[in-house]
Amino acid sequence: MSQTTPSSSRVIVVGGGLAGLSAAHTVLERGGTVTVLDKKPSFGGNSVKASSGINGADTPAQRALDIKDSVKDFIADTTISAGDLARPQLIETLTSNSAPALEWLSTSFSVDLSLVSRLGGHAIPRTHRGKGGAPGWAMTSALIKKLEKAAAETPEKATLVKGAKVVGLVREGERVTGVEYQVGEKTERVTGTVILSTGGYAADFSSTGFLSSYRPDLLELPTTNGDHSTGDGHRLATSVSASLIDMDQVQVHPTGFIDPANPDAKTKFLAAEALRGVGGLLVDGKGRRFVNEVERRDFVTEKMQEVIAAGDGPVRLILNEESYQELKAHCDFYISKGLMKSFANVAELAQTTGVSGAQLRETFTSHGEYASGKQPDPFGKQHFRNSTYDTETPIYVALMTPVVHYTMGGISISPTAQVLDASGKPIAGLFAAGEVIGGVHGKNRLGGSSLLEAVVFGRVAGESASK
Ligand SMILES: Cc1cc2nc3c(=O)[nH]c(=O)nc-3n(C[C@H](O)[C@H](O)[C@H](O)COP(=O)(O)OP(=O)(O)OC[C@H]3O[C@@H](n4cnc5c(N)ncnc54)[C@H](O)[C@@H]3O)c2cc1C
């Protein structure tokens, strides 16, 4: 084993997703020295895949679009969604730092967040994205670029090590003083204060994994997560007596794409919630709606599972031309991957798939009546967008399955991102941020709140570790 012992004022960030990148930049902004280690050959984690956007309340983009929002409203939505596992202090940290987090992304990294949409469970549109590529990619690539520049220009301040799997925490007495990591055949050690930002465990399907331990009922489902999402940070934390909370709280997202060319693939592309936010409809195998498409994820998933269990599947997502145009870049990507297909009209869809054309006509007509307020939607939908579905114009259609997507459970932390033991005492020298932490979202995470969690708690952890 080779040993390096750099300055003890160094902060070691384990995981180069959005949480780790946000923490690393914050350490540099505070004048500190940082080492970022990631087990993969490139940074980005699941953050790079995020497709709907990032939440912020009372932002310049909302004001420009005349959307009235407040931290109080965001707290209310998050608290309802979190249910009886809501933790007010963590929710306060998440929401009150949301507008400053988005401003930081825009001003320090020139990330465009000028478009705002409403995702399920939000009373107000507050999920931000830009006009270019997918929001996760836009954010992570901007932060990676600036970090790589810092590492190239001031190597004494910033060290980035890819392909470096952290396998242990080093301790002196009760204090965490560094990490051990494997790079190729070698084991290395680096000294400093540690921030864990290794993401969640939504791909930890092994027989000894967290899903087997806490949610064996989900083992048969596919996942949207990269294969790095195996709960490494959780295990590192418990090796120094950290407490894990809410580990059985796993978010199953209602809409993963079933690829007709590979329907049994364990890893699925996510059908961004924004597809329903811009007006997409969910229908059963006969073409009947069965849910308010913009309800919370846990609710939509439950209704989809009922449809599938009753033998009324498969479930399809249908977009009209206006919805397609609003998310054209996303849809064109899905079409290029063979996940979404365009049909000239309802008749063509019915002919190719066996969905009842007459039923779909009826579904479209009644949806129009609910949208225009002629009748209330029997499923309770109140916020309609691009609601005119015409049987003679093109539609865009994809097969959907529920997918394991996000893990609400994780490492117990204080609002200042200190890792806590079972008695609630901070473990000296150890912080955590991003999906690896538990408790921020309680029972259900709202769409757009995980990228926010990564940036907000990444910055908080970076600041706390710098002190
Ligand atoms: C397809 C998809 C779409 C999504 N869309 C959205 C969205 O629109 N809005 C939203 O808010 N959320 C979204 N999410 C959720 C969100 O992207 C993630 O929860 C968030 O990005 C997690 O960030 P993170 O930095 O904590 O973890 P990650 O981005 O997953 O990064 C963790 C990093 O840690 C590294 N790592 C793990 N173990 C080790 C180890 N032992 N040693 C060294 N490195 C390690 C990994 O290689 C990885 O690079 C989406 C998720 C997916 C999968």
CSV table of C-alpha atoms in Angstrom, one decimal, residues 3-399:
chain,number,residue,atom,x,y,z
A,3,GLN,CA,0.7,6.3,1.4
A,4,THR,CA,0.2,10.0,0.8
A,5,THR,CA,-0.4,12.4,3.6
A,6,PRO,CA,-1.3,15.8,2.3
A,7,SER,CA,-2.3,18.8,4.4
A,8,SER,CA,-5.0,17.9,7.0
A,9,SER,CA,-6.9,20.9,5.9
A,10,ARG,CA,-7.7,19.0,2.7
A,11,VAL,CA,-11.4,18.0,2.1
A,12,ILE,CA,-11.9,14.7,0.4
A,13,VAL,CA,-15.1,14.4,-1.6
A,14,VAL,CA,-16.1,10.8,-2.3
A,15,GLY,CA,-18.3,10.8,-5.5
A,16,GLY,CA,-18.3,13.2,-8.4
A,17,GLY,CA,-22.0,13.6,-9.1
A,18,LEU,CA,-23.8,16.9,-8.6
A,19,ALA,CA,-23.6,16.7,-4.8
A,20,GLY,CA,-19.8,16.0,-4.8
A,21,LEU,CA,-19.2,18.6,-7.5
A,22,SER,CA,-21.2,21.3,-5.6
A,23,ALA,CA,-19.2,20.4,-2.4
A,24,ALA,CA,-15.9,20.6,-4.2
A,25,HIS,CA,-16.6,24.0,-5.7
A,26,THR,CA,-17.7,25.3,-2.4
A,27,VAL,CA,-14.5,24.2,-0.7
A,28,LEU,CA,-12.5,25.9,-3.5
A,29,GLU,CA,-14.6,29.1,-3.1
A,30,ARG,CA,-13.7,29.1,0.6
A,31,GLY,CA,-10.0,29.0,-0.3
A,32,GLY,CA,-9.6,25.3,0.7
A,33,THR,CA,-7.9,22.3,-0.9
A,34,VAL,CA,-10.0,19.5,-2.3
A,35,THR,CA,-9.5,15.9,-3.6
A,36,VAL,CA,-12.4,14.4,-5.5
A,37,LEU,CA,-12.5,10.6,-5.9
A,38,ASP,CA,-14.9,8.7,-8.2
A,39,LYS,CA,-14.9,5.0,-8.8
A,40,LYS,CA,-16.1,5.5,-12.4
A,41,PRO,CA,-13.9,6.6,-15.3
A,42,SER,CA,-15.8,9.8,-15.5
A,43,PHE,CA,-17.7,12.1,-13.1
A,44,GLY,CA,-21.4,12.8,-13.3
A,45,GLY,CA,-23.1,9.8,-11.7
A,46,ASN,CA,-26.9,9.7,-12.0
A,47,SER,CA,-26.9,13.5,-12.0
A,48,VAL,CA,-25.8,13.6,-15.6
A,49,LYS,CA,-29.0,11.7,-16.6
A,50,ALA,CA,-31.5,14.0,-14.9
A,51,SER,CA,-34.1,15.0,-17.4
A,52,SER,CA,-36.9,17.1,-15.8
A,53,GLY,CA,-35.1,19.8,-13.9
A,54,ILE,CA,-34.3,21.4,-10.5
A,55,ASN,CA,-36.8,23.0,-8.1
A,56,GLY,CA,-36.5,26.6,-6.9
A,57,ALA,CA,-39.1,28.8,-5.1
A,58,ASP,CA,-39.3,32.5,-5.7
A,59,THR,CA,-36.7,32.6,-8.5
A,60,PRO,CA,-36.0,35.3,-11.1
A,61,ALA,CA,-37.2,32.8,-13.8
A,62,GLN,CA,-40.5,32.3,-12.0
A,63,ARG,CA,-40.9,36.1,-11.6
A,64,ALA,CA,-40.1,36.6,-15.3
A,65,LEU,CA,-42.9,34.2,-16.2
A,66,ASP,CA,-45.3,35.8,-13.6
A,67,ILE,CA,-45.4,32.7,-11.4
A,68,LYS,CA,-46.0,33.5,-7.8
A,69,ASP,CA,-44.2,31.1,-5.5
A,70,SER,CA,-42.6,31.2,-2.0
A,71,VAL,CA,-40.5,29.1,0.3
A,72,LYS,CA,-43.6,28.7,2.4
A,73,ASP,CA,-45.5,27.1,-0.5
A,74,PHE,CA,-42.5,24.9,-1.3
A,75,ILE,CA,-42.3,23.8,2.3
A,76,ALA,CA,-46.0,23.0,2.3
A,77,ASP,CA,-45.8,20.8,-0.8
A,78,THR,CA,-42.7,19.0,0.4
A,79,THR,CA,-44.2,18.4,3.8
A,80,ILE,CA,-47.4,16.9,2.4
A,81,SER,CA,-45.4,14.7,0.1
A,82,ALA,CA,-43.0,13.5,2.9
A,83,GLY,CA,-46.0,12.4,5.0
A,84,ASP,CA,-45.4,11.2,8.5
A,85,LEU,CA,-41.7,11.0,7.9
A,86,ALA,CA,-41.4,14.7,7.2
A,87,ARG,CA,-38.3,16.3,9.0
A,88,PRO,CA,-39.0,20.0,9.2
A,89,GLN,CA,-35.4,21.1,9.7
A,90,LEU,CA,-34.1,19.3,6.6
A,91,ILE,CA,-37.1,20.5,4.6
A,92,GLU,CA,-36.3,24.1,5.7
A,93,THR,CA,-32.7,23.8,4.6
A,94,LEU,CA,-33.7,22.3,1.2
A,95,THR,CA,-36.4,24.9,0.4
A,96,SER,CA,-35.0,28.1,1.9
A,97,ASN,CA,-31.7,27.5,0.0
A,98,SER,CA,-33.4,26.7,-3.3
A,99,ALA,CA,-33.4,30.1,-5.0
A,100,PRO,CA,-29.8,30.8,-3.9
A,101,ALA,CA,-28.7,27.4,-5.2
A,102,LEU,CA,-30.3,28.1,-8.6
A,103,GLU,CA,-28.7,31.6,-8.6
A,104,TRP,CA,-25.3,30.0,-7.9
A,105,LEU,CA,-25.7,27.6,-10.8
A,106,SER,CA,-26.7,30.5,-13.1
A,107,THR,CA,-24.1,33.0,-12.0
A,108,SER,CA,-21.1,30.9,-11.2
A,109,PHE,CA,-21.5,28.3,-14.0
A,110,SER,CA,-23.7,30.0,-16.6
A,111,VAL,CA,-26.3,27.3,-16.4
A,112,ASP,CA,-29.6,28.3,-18.2
A,113,LEU,CA,-32.6,27.7,-15.9
A,114,SER,CA,-35.0,30.0,-17.6
A,115,LEU,CA,-37.9,27.5,-18.3
A,116,VAL,CA,-40.2,26.4,-15.5
A,117,SER,CA,-42.7,23.6,-15.4
A,118,ARG,CA,-45.0,21.9,-12.9
A,119,LEU,CA,-44.3,18.4,-11.8
A,120,GLY,CA,-46.5,16.1,-9.8
A,121,GLY,CA,-47.3,17.2,-6.2
A,122,HIS,CA,-46.2,20.8,-6.7
A,123,ALA,CA,-49.0,23.3,-6.3
A,124,ILE,CA,-47.0,25.8,-8.3
A,125,PRO,CA,-44.7,25.4,-11.4
A,126,ARG,CA,-41.1,25.5,-9.9
A,127,THR,CA,-39.0,22.9,-11.8
A,128,HIS,CA,-36.4,24.7,-13.8
A,129,ARG,CA,-34.5,23.7,-16.9
A,130,GLY,CA,-32.8,25.4,-19.8
A,131,LYS,CA,-33.4,25.6,-23.5
A,132,GLY,CA,-30.4,23.4,-24.4
A,133,GLY,CA,-29.8,19.8,-23.5
A,134,ALA,CA,-31.1,17.8,-20.5
A,135,PRO,CA,-30.8,19.8,-17.3
A,136,GLY,CA,-28.7,17.2,-15.4
A,137,TRP,CA,-26.2,17.2,-18.2
A,138,ALA,CA,-26.2,21.0,-18.4
A,139,MET,CA,-25.5,21.4,-14.7
A,140,THR,CA,-22.9,18.6,-14.2
A,141,SER,CA,-21.0,19.3,-17.4
A,142,ALA,CA,-20.6,23.0,-16.4
A,143,LEU,CA,-19.4,22.1,-12.9
A,144,ILE,CA,-17.1,19.4,-14.2
A,145,LYS,CA,-15.6,21.7,-16.8
A,146,LYS,CA,-14.8,24.4,-14.2
A,147,LEU,CA,-13.4,21.9,-11.7
A,148,GLU,CA,-11.1,20.3,-14.3
A,149,LYS,CA,-9.9,23.8,-15.2
A,150,ALA,CA,-9.1,24.5,-11.5
A,151,ALA,CA,-7.3,21.1,-11.2
A,152,ALA,CA,-5.2,22.0,-14.3
A,153,GLU,CA,-4.4,25.5,-13.3
A,154,THR,CA,-4.0,25.0,-9.5
A,155,PRO,CA,-3.1,21.4,-9.0
A,156,GLU,CA,-2.0,22.2,-5.4
A,157,LYS,CA,-5.7,23.2,-4.7
A,158,ALA,CA,-7.7,20.6,-6.6
A,159,THR,CA,-6.9,17.0,-7.3
A,160,LEU,CA,-9.4,14.8,-9.3
A,161,VAL,CA,-9.0,11.0,-9.3
A,162,LYS,CA,-11.2,8.9,-11.6
A,163,GLY,CA,-11.4,5.1,-11.4
A,164,ALA,CA,-10.8,5.4,-7.6
A,165,LYS,CA,-13.1,3.3,-5.5
A,166,VAL,CA,-13.2,4.4,-1.9
A,167,VAL,CA,-13.2,1.2,0.2
A,168,GLY,CA,-12.6,2.4,3.8
A,169,LEU,CA,-12.6,5.4,6.1
A,170,VAL,CA,-9.5,6.1,8.2
A,171,ARG,CA,-9.9,7.1,11.9
A,172,GLU,CA,-7.8,8.5,14.6
A,173,GLY,CA,-9.7,7.9,17.8
A,174,GLU,CA,-13.3,9.0,17.2
A,175,ARG,CA,-12.4,11.3,14.3
A,176,VAL,CA,-12.5,10.4,10.6
A,177,THR,CA,-9.2,11.6,9.2
A,178,GLY,CA,-9.2,10.2,5.6
A,179,VAL,CA,-10.1,7.5,3.2
A,180,GLU,CA,-8.5,4.4,1.6
A,181,TYR,CA,-9.2,3.9,-2.1
A,182,GLN,CA,-8.4,1.4,-4.8
A,183,VAL,CA,-7.1,2.6,-8.1
A,184,GLY,CA,-6.2,-0.3,-10.5
A,185,GLU,CA,-4.3,-2.9,-8.4
A,186,LYS,CA,-3.1,-0.3,-5.9
A,187,THR,CA,-4.6,0.8,-2.6
A,188,GLU,CA,-3.9,4.5,-1.7
A,189,ARG,CA,-4.7,6.6,1.3
A,190,VAL,CA,-5.4,10.3,1.5
A,191,THR,CA,-5.8,12.4,4.7
A,192,GLY,CA,-8.5,15.1,5.3
A,193,THR,CA,-12.0,15.8,6.3
A,194,VAL,CA,-14.4,13.5,4.3
A,195,ILE,CA,-17.6,14.3,2.5
A,196,LEU,CA,-19.6,11.3,1.3
A,197,SER,CA,-21.5,12.0,-1.9
A,198,THR,CA,-21.8,8.5,-3.4
A,199,GLY,CA,-25.5,8.6,-4.4
A,200,GLY,CA,-28.1,6.0,-3.6
A,201,TYR,CA,-28.7,2.3,-3.7
A,202,ALA,CA,-31.4,2.0,-6.4
A,203,ALA,CA,-29.2,-0.5,-8.4
A,204,ASP,CA,-28.1,-2.5,-5.3
A,205,PHE,CA,-29.9,-5.7,-6.4
A,206,SER,CA,-27.4,-8.3,-5.1
A,207,SER,CA,-28.5,-10.9,-2.6
A,208,THR,CA,-26.7,-9.1,0.2
A,209,GLY,CA,-27.6,-5.6,-1.1
A,210,PHE,CA,-29.8,-2.9,0.6
A,211,LEU,CA,-32.8,-3.7,-1.7
A,212,SER,CA,-32.7,-7.3,-0.6
A,213,SER,CA,-32.5,-6.3,3.0
A,214,TYR,CA,-35.1,-3.5,3.0
A,215,ARG,CA,-37.3,-3.9,-0.1
A,216,PRO,CA,-37.2,-7.4,-1.4
A,217,ASP,CA,-40.6,-6.8,-3.0
A,218,LEU,CA,-38.8,-4.5,-5.5
A,219,LEU,CA,-36.1,-6.9,-6.6
A,220,GLU,CA,-37.9,-7.9,-9.8
A,221,LEU,CA,-38.4,-4.3,-11.0
A,222,PRO,CA,-36.0,-2.6,-13.4
A,223,THR,CA,-34.1,0.5,-12.4
A,224,THR,CA,-33.2,3.8,-14.0
A,225,ASN,CA,-30.0,4.1,-12.0
A,226,GLY,CA,-26.4,3.6,-13.1
A,227,ASP,CA,-24.6,0.5,-11.8
A,228,HIS,CA,-22.6,2.7,-9.4
A,229,SER,CA,-25.7,3.1,-7.2
A,230,THR,CA,-24.9,0.4,-4.8
A,231,GLY,CA,-24.9,2.2,-1.5
A,232,ASP,CA,-21.1,2.3,-1.0
A,233,GLY,CA,-21.3,5.5,1.0
A,234,HIS,CA,-23.9,4.0,3.3
A,235,ARG,CA,-21.6,1.1,4.1
A,236,LEU,CA,-18.6,3.4,4.6
A,237,ALA,CA,-20.7,5.5,7.0
A,238,THR,CA,-22.0,2.6,9.1
A,239,SER,CA,-18.4,1.3,9.4
A,240,VAL,CA,-17.8,4.3,11.7
A,241,SER,CA,-21.1,3.9,13.5
A,242,ALA,CA,-23.2,6.3,11.5
A,243,SER,CA,-27.0,5.8,11.6
A,244,LEU,CA,-29.1,5.0,8.5
A,245,ILE,CA,-32.7,6.2,8.4
A,246,ASP,CA,-35.8,5.4,6.3
A,247,MET,CA,-33.9,2.7,4.4
A,248,ASP,CA,-37.1,1.0,3.3
A,249,GLN,CA,-38.3,4.3,1.6
A,250,VAL,CA,-37.5,3.7,-2.1
A,251,GLN,CA,-39.1,5.7,-4.8
A,252,VAL,CA,-40.6,3.7,-7.7
A,253,HIS,CA,-41.1,6.1,-10.6
A,254,PRO,CA,-44.2,5.3,-12.6
A,255,THR,CA,-42.7,5.9,-16.1
A,256,GLY,CA,-39.7,3.9,-17.3
A,257,PHE,CA,-39.6,3.2,-21.0
A,258,ILE,CA,-40.1,-0.4,-22.1
A,259,ASP,CA,-37.8,-0.8,-25.1
A,260,PRO,CA,-39.7,-2.9,-27.6
A,261,ALA,CA,-36.4,-4.3,-28.9
A,262,ASN,CA,-35.3,-5.3,-25.4
A,263,PRO,CA,-38.4,-5.4,-23.1
A,264,ASP,CA,-36.7,-7.4,-20.3
A,265,ALA,CA,-33.6,-5.1,-19.8
A,266,LYS,CA,-32.9,-4.5,-16.1
A,267,THR,CA,-31.8,-0.9,-16.7
A,268,LYS,CA,-34.4,1.4,-18.3
A,269,PHE,CA,-34.4,4.9,-19.7
A,270,LEU,CA,-36.6,7.2,-17.6
A,271,ALA,CA,-39.6,8.8,-19.3
A,272,ALA,CA,-39.0,12.3,-17.7
A,273,GLU,CA,-41.9,13.4,-15.5
A,274,ALA,CA,-41.9,16.6,-17.6
A,275,LEU,CA,-43.5,14.5,-20.4
A,276,ARG,CA,-46.6,14.3,-18.2
A,277,GLY,CA,-46.1,17.9,-17.0
A,278,VAL,CA,-46.4,19.2,-20.6
A,279,GLY,CA,-49.7,17.3,-21.1
A,280,GLY,CA,-48.8,13.6,-21.8
A,281,LEU,CA,-51.7,11.2,-21.0
A,282,LEU,CA,-51.4,7.7,-19.5
A,283,VAL,CA,-53.8,5.1,-20.9
A,284,ASP,CA,-54.3,1.4,-20.2
A,285,GLY,CA,-54.2,-1.4,-22.9
A,286,LYS,CA,-57.6,-0.4,-24.1
A,287,GLY,CA,-56.9,3.3,-24.3
A,288,ARG,CA,-58.6,4.4,-21.1
A,289,ARG,CA,-57.1,6.9,-18.7
A,290,PHE,CA,-56.9,5.7,-15.1
A,291,VAL,CA,-55.1,8.4,-13.1
A,292,ASN,CA,-54.4,12.1,-12.9
A,293,GLU,CA,-51.2,12.1,-14.8
A,294,VAL,CA,-49.7,15.0,-12.7
A,295,GLU,CA,-50.4,13.4,-9.3
A,296,ARG,CA,-47.5,12.5,-7.1
A,297,ARG,CA,-45.2,9.7,-8.2
A,298,ASP,CA,-46.1,7.2,-5.5
A,299,PHE,CA,-49.8,7.6,-6.3
A,300,VAL,CA,-49.4,7.3,-10.1
A,301,THR,CA,-47.2,4.2,-9.6
A,302,GLU,CA,-49.9,2.6,-7.4
A,303,LYS,CA,-52.6,3.2,-10.0
A,304,MET,CA,-50.3,1.8,-12.8
A,305,GLN,CA,-49.6,-1.3,-10.7
A,306,GLU,CA,-53.3,-1.8,-10.2
A,307,VAL,CA,-53.9,-1.6,-14.0
A,308,ILE,CA,-51.1,-4.1,-14.7
A,309,ALA,CA,-52.2,-6.5,-11.9
A,310,ALA,CA,-55.8,-6.5,-13.3
A,311,GLY,CA,-54.4,-7.6,-16.7
A,312,ASP,CA,-55.4,-4.3,-18.2
A,313,GLY,CA,-51.9,-3.4,-19.4
A,314,PRO,CA,-49.8,-2.5,-21.1
A,315,VAL,CA,-49.7,1.2,-20.0
A,316,ARG,CA,-48.9,3.7,-22.7
A,317,LEU,CA,-47.9,7.4,-22.6
A,318,ILE,CA,-49.4,9.5,-25.4
A,319,LEU,CA,-48.3,13.0,-26.4
A,320,ASN,CA,-50.0,15.3,-28.8
A,321,GLU,CA,-48.2,17.5,-31.2
A,322,GLU,CA,-48.1,20.5,-28.8
A,323,SER,CA,-46.7,18.5,-25.9
A,324,TYR,CA,-44.1,16.9,-28.3
A,325,GLN,CA,-43.1,20.4,-29.5
A,326,GLU,CA,-42.7,21.6,-26.0
A,327,LEU,CA,-40.2,18.8,-25.2
A,328,LYS,CA,-38.9,18.2,-28.7
A,329,ALA,CA,-35.3,17.6,-27.7
A,330,HIS,CA,-36.3,15.0,-25.2
A,331,CYS,CA,-38.8,13.3,-27.5
A,332,ASP,CA,-36.4,13.3,-30.5
A,333,PHE,CA,-33.9,11.6,-28.3
A,334,TYR,CA,-36.4,8.9,-27.2
A,335,ILE,CA,-37.5,8.4,-30.8
A,336,SER,CA,-33.9,8.0,-31.9
A,337,LYS,CA,-33.5,5.3,-29.3
A,338,GLY,CA,-36.6,3.4,-30.5
A,339,LEU,CA,-38.4,4.1,-27.2
A,340,MET,CA,-41.0,6.4,-28.5
A,341,LYS,CA,-42.8,6.1,-31.8
A,342,SER,CA,-44.8,8.6,-33.8
A,343,PHE,CA,-48.1,7.7,-35.4
A,344,ALA,CA,-49.9,9.8,-38.1
A,345,ASN,CA,-53.2,9.5,-36.2
A,346,VAL,CA,-55.2,7.4,-33.8
A,347,ALA,CA,-56.3,5.0,-36.6
A,348,GLU,CA,-52.7,4.1,-37.3
A,349,LEU,CA,-52.0,3.5,-33.6
A,350,ALA,CA,-55.0,1.3,-33.3
A,351,GLN,CA,-54.1,-0.7,-36.4
A,352,THR,CA,-50.5,-1.3,-35.2
A,353,THR,CA,-51.0,-1.9,-31.5
A,354,GLY,CA,-54.5,-3.2,-30.9
A,355,VAL,CA,-55.5,-0.2,-28.7
A,356,SER,CA,-59.2,0.5,-29.3
A,357,GLY,CA,-59.5,3.5,-31.7
A,358,ALA,CA,-63.0,4.2,-30.6
A,359,GLN,CA,-62.0,4.1,-26.9
A,360,LEU,CA,-59.1,6.5,-27.6
A,361,ARG,CA,-61.4,8.9,-29.4
A,362,GLU,CA,-63.7,8.8,-26.4
A,363,THR,CA,-60.7,9.4,-24.0
A,364,PHE,CA,-59.5,12.4,-26.0
A,365,THR,CA,-63.0,13.9,-26.2
A,366,SER,CA,-63.7,13.6,-22.5
A,367,HIS,CA,-60.2,14.8,-21.6
A,368,GLY,CA,-60.9,18.0,-23.7
A,369,GLU,CA,-64.1,18.5,-21.7
A,370,TYR,CA,-62.4,18.2,-18.4
A,371,ALA,CA,-59.7,20.6,-19.5
A,372,SER,CA,-62.2,23.2,-20.7
A,373,GLY,CA,-64.1,22.9,-17.4
A,374,LYS,CA,-67.3,21.5,-18.9
A,375,GLN,CA,-67.0,18.6,-16.5
A,376,PRO,CA,-64.7,17.8,-13.6
A,377,ASP,CA,-62.0,15.2,-14.3
A,378,PRO,CA,-63.0,12.0,-12.5
A,379,PHE,CA,-59.3,11.5,-11.6
A,380,GLY,CA,-59.0,14.9,-10.1
A,381,LYS,CA,-56.7,16.6,-12.7
A,382,GLN,CA,-56.9,20.4,-12.3
A,383,HIS,CA,-53.8,21.6,-14.1
A,384,PHE,CA,-54.1,21.0,-17.8
A,385,ARG,CA,-51.6,21.8,-20.5
A,386,ASN,CA,-51.6,21.3,-24.2
A,387,SER,CA,-54.9,19.5,-23.6
A,388,THR,CA,-56.4,19.3,-27.1
A,389,TYR,CA,-56.0,15.7,-28.3
A,390,ASP,CA,-57.1,15.3,-31.9
A,391,THR,CA,-57.7,11.9,-33.5
A,392,GLU,CA,-56.5,13.0,-36.9
A,393,THR,CA,-53.2,14.6,-36.1
A,394,PRO,CA,-49.8,12.9,-35.1
A,395,ILE,CA,-49.4,11.4,-31.7
A,396,TYR,CA,-46.3,10.2,-30.0
A,397,VAL,CA,-46.5,6.9,-28.0
A,398,ALA,CA,-44.4,4.8,-25.7
A,399,LEU,CA,-44.8,1.7,-23.5
